[in-house]
Short mmCIF file of C-alpha atoms in Angstrom, two decimals:
data_model
loop_
_atom_site.label_atom_id
_atom_site.label_comp_id
_atom_site.label_asym_id
_atom_site.label_seq_id
_atom_site.Cartn_x
_atom_site.Cartn_y
_atom_site.Cartn_z
CA MET A 1 -20.16 -10.57 2.67
CA ASN A 2 -18.24 -10.76 5.78
CA ALA A 3 -16.06 -13.59 6.83
CA THR A 4 -17.45 -15.02 10.36
CA ILE A 5 -13.62 -15.30 11.44
CA THR A 6 -13.50 -12.17 13.53
CA THR A 7 -9.67 -10.88 14.95
CA GLN A 8 -8.96 -8.27 17.09
CA ALA A 9 -6.62 -5.02 15.57
CA SER A 10 -3.48 -4.37 17.91
CA GLU A 11 -4.24 -0.84 19.28
CA SER A 12 -8.30 -2.07 19.60
CA GLN A 13 -8.16 -2.88 23.28
CA THR A 14 -11.90 -0.55 23.58
CA ASN A 15 -14.54 -2.54 24.29
CA ASN A 16 -17.04 -0.66 21.12
CA LEU A 17 -14.07 -1.07 18.45
CA ARG A 18 -14.09 -4.18 16.38
CA ALA A 19 -12.67 -5.61 13.82
CA THR A 20 -13.44 -7.79 11.52
CA LEU A 21 -11.61 -10.17 8.75
CA LEU A 22 -13.75 -9.63 5.69
CA TYR A 23 -13.90 -9.74 1.71
CA PRO A 24 -13.34 -6.14 -0.07
CA PRO A 25 -17.02 -6.52 -2.10
CA THR A 26 -16.08 -3.86 -4.42
CA ASN A 27 -12.75 -5.10 -6.16
CA GLY A 28 -11.89 -8.69 -7.99
CA ASP A 29 -9.14 -8.66 -5.52
CA MET A 30 -10.06 -11.48 -1.78
CA ARG A 31 -7.19 -10.08 0.38
CA PRO A 32 -8.74 -10.52 4.00
CA MET A 33 -8.97 -7.42 5.29
CA ASP A 34 -9.61 -5.64 8.47
CA MET A 35 -12.53 -3.69 9.20
CA ILE A 36 -12.87 -0.90 11.74
CA LYS A 37 -16.59 -0.16 13.51
CA VAL A 38 -16.64 3.24 14.99
CA SER A 39 -19.24 3.58 17.06
CA ALA A 40 -20.32 7.26 18.87
CA THR A 41 -18.60 6.09 22.26
CA SER A 42 -15.26 5.60 20.46
CA ARG A 43 -12.45 7.49 20.93
CA SER A 44 -10.97 8.80 18.35
CA THR A 45 -7.20 8.09 19.19
CA SER A 46 -7.87 4.59 20.06
CA VAL A 47 -9.44 3.60 16.47
CA ALA A 48 -6.35 5.35 15.00
CA GLY A 49 -4.06 3.55 16.61
CA ALA A 50 -6.09 0.85 15.03
CA ILE A 51 -6.15 2.03 10.87
CA ALA A 52 -2.15 3.08 12.03
CA GLY A 53 -1.68 -0.41 13.23
CA VAL A 54 -4.03 -1.80 10.37
CA ILE A 55 -2.07 0.05 7.39
CA ARG A 56 1.06 -0.98 8.36
CA ASP A 57 0.81 -4.15 8.19
CA GLN A 58 -2.14 -4.76 5.49
CA GLY A 59 -1.46 -0.91 3.16
CA HIS A 60 -4.97 -0.73 3.57
CA ALA A 61 -8.20 -0.37 5.93
CA GLU A 62 -11.53 -0.02 5.63
CA VAL A 63 -13.56 2.05 8.46
CA GLN A 64 -17.46 1.66 9.28
CA ALA A 65 -20.11 4.21 11.13
CA ILE A 66 -23.09 4.55 11.97
CA GLY A 67 -25.08 7.79 12.25
CA ALA A 68 -23.56 11.63 12.68
CA SER A 69 -21.33 10.72 15.98
CA ALA A 70 -19.81 7.46 14.60
CA VAL A 71 -19.44 8.96 11.16
CA ASN A 72 -17.51 12.48 12.96
CA GLN A 73 -15.74 10.04 15.48
CA ALA A 74 -14.27 7.88 12.49
CA VAL A 75 -12.96 11.31 10.39
CA LYS A 76 -11.14 12.28 13.38
CA ALA A 77 -9.61 9.07 14.19
CA ILE A 78 -8.21 9.22 10.18
CA ALA A 79 -7.18 12.38 10.77
CA ILE A 80 -5.12 11.77 13.75
CA ALA A 81 -4.13 7.95 12.47
CA HIS A 82 -2.33 10.40 9.61
CA GLY A 83 -0.95 12.40 11.77
CA TYR A 84 1.02 9.09 13.23
CA LEU A 85 1.76 7.65 10.12
CA VAL A 86 3.44 10.61 8.76
CA LEU A 87 6.51 9.93 11.22
CA ASP A 88 6.70 6.36 9.31
CA ASN A 89 6.73 8.17 5.77
CA ILE A 90 3.19 6.82 5.10
CA ASP A 91 0.66 9.46 3.52
CA ILE A 92 -3.43 7.89 3.91
CA ILE A 93 -5.87 8.97 1.74
CA CYS A 94 -9.80 8.45 1.89
CA VAL A 95 -12.35 7.16 0.09
CA PRO A 96 -15.99 7.33 1.86
CA SER A 97 -19.08 5.41 0.28
CA PHE A 98 -21.97 4.38 1.18
CA THR A 99 -22.75 0.38 2.29
CA GLU A 100 -26.53 -0.74 3.53
CA VAL A 101 -25.43 -3.47 6.24
CA LEU A 102 -27.86 -5.24 8.90
CA ILE A 103 -28.38 -4.47 12.23
CA ASP A 104 -30.86 -6.65 14.75
CA GLY A 105 -32.81 -7.23 11.39
CA GLN A 106 -32.83 -3.82 10.16
CA GLU A 107 -31.47 -2.49 7.30
CA ARG A 108 -29.35 0.82 7.73
CA THR A 109 -27.26 2.89 5.98
CA ALA A 110 -23.42 2.61 6.66
CA VAL A 111 -20.60 5.21 5.96
CA ARG A 112 -17.73 3.54 4.62
CA ILE A 113 -13.82 4.90 4.37
CA SER A 114 -11.62 3.30 3.06
CA VAL A 115 -8.02 4.12 4.16
CA GLU A 116 -5.22 3.88 1.47
CA LYS A 117 -1.45 4.75 1.06
CA ARG A 118 -1.30 7.68 -1.75
CA MET B 1 -5.04 32.72 6.06
CA ASN B 2 -8.92 33.52 4.45
CA ALA B 3 -9.47 36.68 1.29
CA THR B 4 -11.52 38.84 1.24
CA ILE B 5 -13.76 37.88 -1.87
CA THR B 6 -16.43 35.91 -1.64
CA THR B 7 -17.92 33.75 -4.55
CA GLN B 8 -20.50 31.28 -4.82
CA ALA B 9 -19.94 27.75 -6.30
CA SER B 10 -22.19 27.13 -9.13
CA GLU B 11 -24.02 24.68 -7.64
CA SER B 12 -24.59 26.19 -4.01
CA GLN B 13 -28.16 27.73 -3.71
CA THR B 14 -28.58 26.29 0.48
CA ASN B 15 -27.86 29.63 2.49
CA ASN B 16 -26.15 27.82 4.78
CA LEU B 17 -23.27 26.51 2.60
CA ARG B 18 -21.17 29.16 1.53
CA ALA B 19 -17.17 29.31 -0.55
CA THR B 20 -14.97 31.80 -0.30
CA LEU B 21 -11.17 32.47 -1.99
CA LEU B 22 -9.01 31.94 -0.09
CA TYR B 23 -4.97 30.91 -0.07
CA PRO B 24 -4.60 27.76 0.64
CA PRO B 25 -2.39 27.57 4.17
CA THR B 26 -0.55 24.37 4.13
CA ASN B 27 1.59 24.20 1.31
CA GLY B 28 3.29 27.04 -1.13
CA ASP B 29 1.02 26.82 -3.94
CA MET B 30 -0.66 29.91 -3.62
CA ARG B 31 -3.57 29.85 -6.54
CA PRO B 32 -6.91 30.81 -5.14
CA MET B 33 -8.95 27.64 -3.95
CA ASP B 34 -12.74 27.12 -3.15
CA MET B 35 -13.44 26.43 0.60
CA ILE B 36 -17.00 24.93 1.01
CA LYS B 37 -18.56 25.75 4.53
CA VAL B 38 -20.18 22.80 5.84
CA SER B 39 -23.15 22.71 8.45
CA ALA B 40 -25.53 20.68 10.70
CA THR B 41 -28.15 21.58 8.29
CA SER B 42 -26.68 21.81 4.93
CA ARG B 43 -27.73 19.52 2.40
CA SER B 44 -25.61 16.85 1.52
CA THR B 45 -26.78 16.86 -2.19
CA SER B 46 -26.34 20.14 -2.60
CA VAL B 47 -22.40 19.87 -0.39
CA ALA B 48 -22.08 17.39 -3.57
CA GLY B 49 -23.16 19.52 -6.77
CA ALA B 50 -20.81 22.56 -4.93
CA ILE B 51 -17.66 19.43 -4.58
CA ALA B 52 -18.15 18.23 -7.98
CA GLY B 53 -18.48 21.67 -9.40
CA VAL B 54 -15.58 22.80 -7.90
CA ILE B 55 -13.44 19.57 -8.53
CA ARG B 56 -14.57 19.80 -12.33
CA ASP B 57 -13.43 23.55 -12.36
CA GLN B 58 -9.73 23.32 -9.83
CA GLY B 59 -9.17 20.13 -9.28
CA HIS B 60 -8.97 20.26 -6.39
CA ALA B 61 -11.53 21.24 -3.04
CA GLU B 62 -11.67 21.84 0.58
CA VAL B 63 -14.37 21.29 2.63
CA GLN B 64 -14.24 22.62 6.16
CA ALA B 65 -17.28 21.68 9.21
CA ILE B 66 -17.55 22.18 12.79
CA GLY B 67 -19.48 19.57 14.80
CA ALA B 68 -20.30 15.92 14.36
CA SER B 69 -23.19 16.53 11.54
CA ALA B 70 -21.69 18.66 10.10
CA VAL B 71 -18.98 16.76 9.73
CA ASN B 72 -21.13 13.41 8.89
CA GLN B 73 -22.84 16.02 5.99
CA ALA B 74 -19.27 17.04 4.78
CA VAL B 75 -18.61 12.65 4.84
CA LYS B 76 -21.98 12.33 3.10
CA ALA B 77 -21.85 14.83 0.26
CA ILE B 78 -17.76 13.69 -0.44
CA ALA B 79 -19.58 10.69 -1.05
CA ILE B 80 -22.27 11.42 -3.28
CA ALA B 81 -19.83 13.73 -5.27
CA HIS B 82 -17.58 11.06 -5.56
CA GLY B 83 -20.74 8.75 -7.64
CA TYR B 84 -21.22 12.09 -9.41
CA LEU B 85 -17.41 12.62 -10.88
CA VAL B 86 -16.96 8.73 -11.88
CA LEU B 87 -19.94 9.26 -14.74
CA ASP B 88 -16.73 11.95 -16.16
CA ASN B 89 -14.53 9.49 -15.19
CA ILE B 90 -13.21 11.81 -12.43
CA ASP B 91 -11.76 9.74 -9.25
CA ILE B 92 -11.33 11.72 -6.40
CA ILE B 93 -10.11 10.70 -2.94
CA CYS B 94 -10.23 13.39 0.33
CA VAL B 95 -7.23 14.12 3.06
CA PRO B 96 -8.88 14.76 6.35
CA SER B 97 -7.19 17.44 9.52
CA PHE B 98 -7.84 19.39 11.99
CA THR B 99 -7.66 23.21 11.80
CA GLU B 100 -8.89 26.75 14.10
CA VAL B 101 -11.67 28.35 13.56
CA LEU B 102 -12.50 31.87 15.12
CA ILE B 103 -15.96 32.03 15.36
CA ASP B 104 -18.16 35.34 17.28
CA GLY B 105 -14.37 35.29 18.83
CA GLN B 106 -14.68 31.47 20.15
CA GLU B 107 -11.47 29.58 19.03
CA ARG B 108 -13.16 26.37 17.80
CA THR B 109 -11.21 23.31 16.36
CA ALA B 110 -12.94 22.14 12.85
CA VAL B 111 -12.54 19.43 10.76
CA ARG B 112 -10.61 20.83 7.45
CA ILE B 113 -10.85 17.70 4.34
CA SER B 114 -8.93 18.37 1.60
CA VAL B 115 -10.70 16.49 -1.49
CA GLU B 116 -8.52 15.93 -4.49
CA LYS B 117 -8.18 13.71 -7.80
CA ARG B 118 -6.99 11.02 -7.13
#
């Protein structure tokens, strides 16, 4: 489902934070969307900046994390991004779900968190 | 801020999952609200049942977790509860934030996740 085009979100300067253009798998809206992949070593403030940037640009961001530490960083980043965006009068909410991803030929369960304007 | 009255959410039968009646600290609505405390050893399906029960009863639940493993269990529980509640035509969203809690005299930063009907 992931598109082959890869882009960097404006604030994602850390090497462990990647944003990939993809098409949302859950609804019929085929507008390209930024996927923010969070790892255990991602800095939550950097991820927060990336989320805030994508929300300002597109109004909707997708965050993906595999493993407890990465999920924790993702959730903290969303809490921080909430604080950033309140300053722009944007109130964000999120919806977590599970998704299967293929990593090095192995299927892993990732947590996908959809971040949206309320 | 926590009220002294303690209750068990209907599905919270595991000993590491406690639901405490409290008053929401962030807004003026002083309706009592269930607080679901999640630990690293909480089973996410049990927590999901507790969240679904509180949402059905009150329309709003507060989940609190300290540490990466607990936050991960909490987020997985919300994703599972989302699936439970979709069967009742209830769509939930969540809003994470930080809060300071006193544990054994030490101040810890907890992640608080407000779960609401969309």
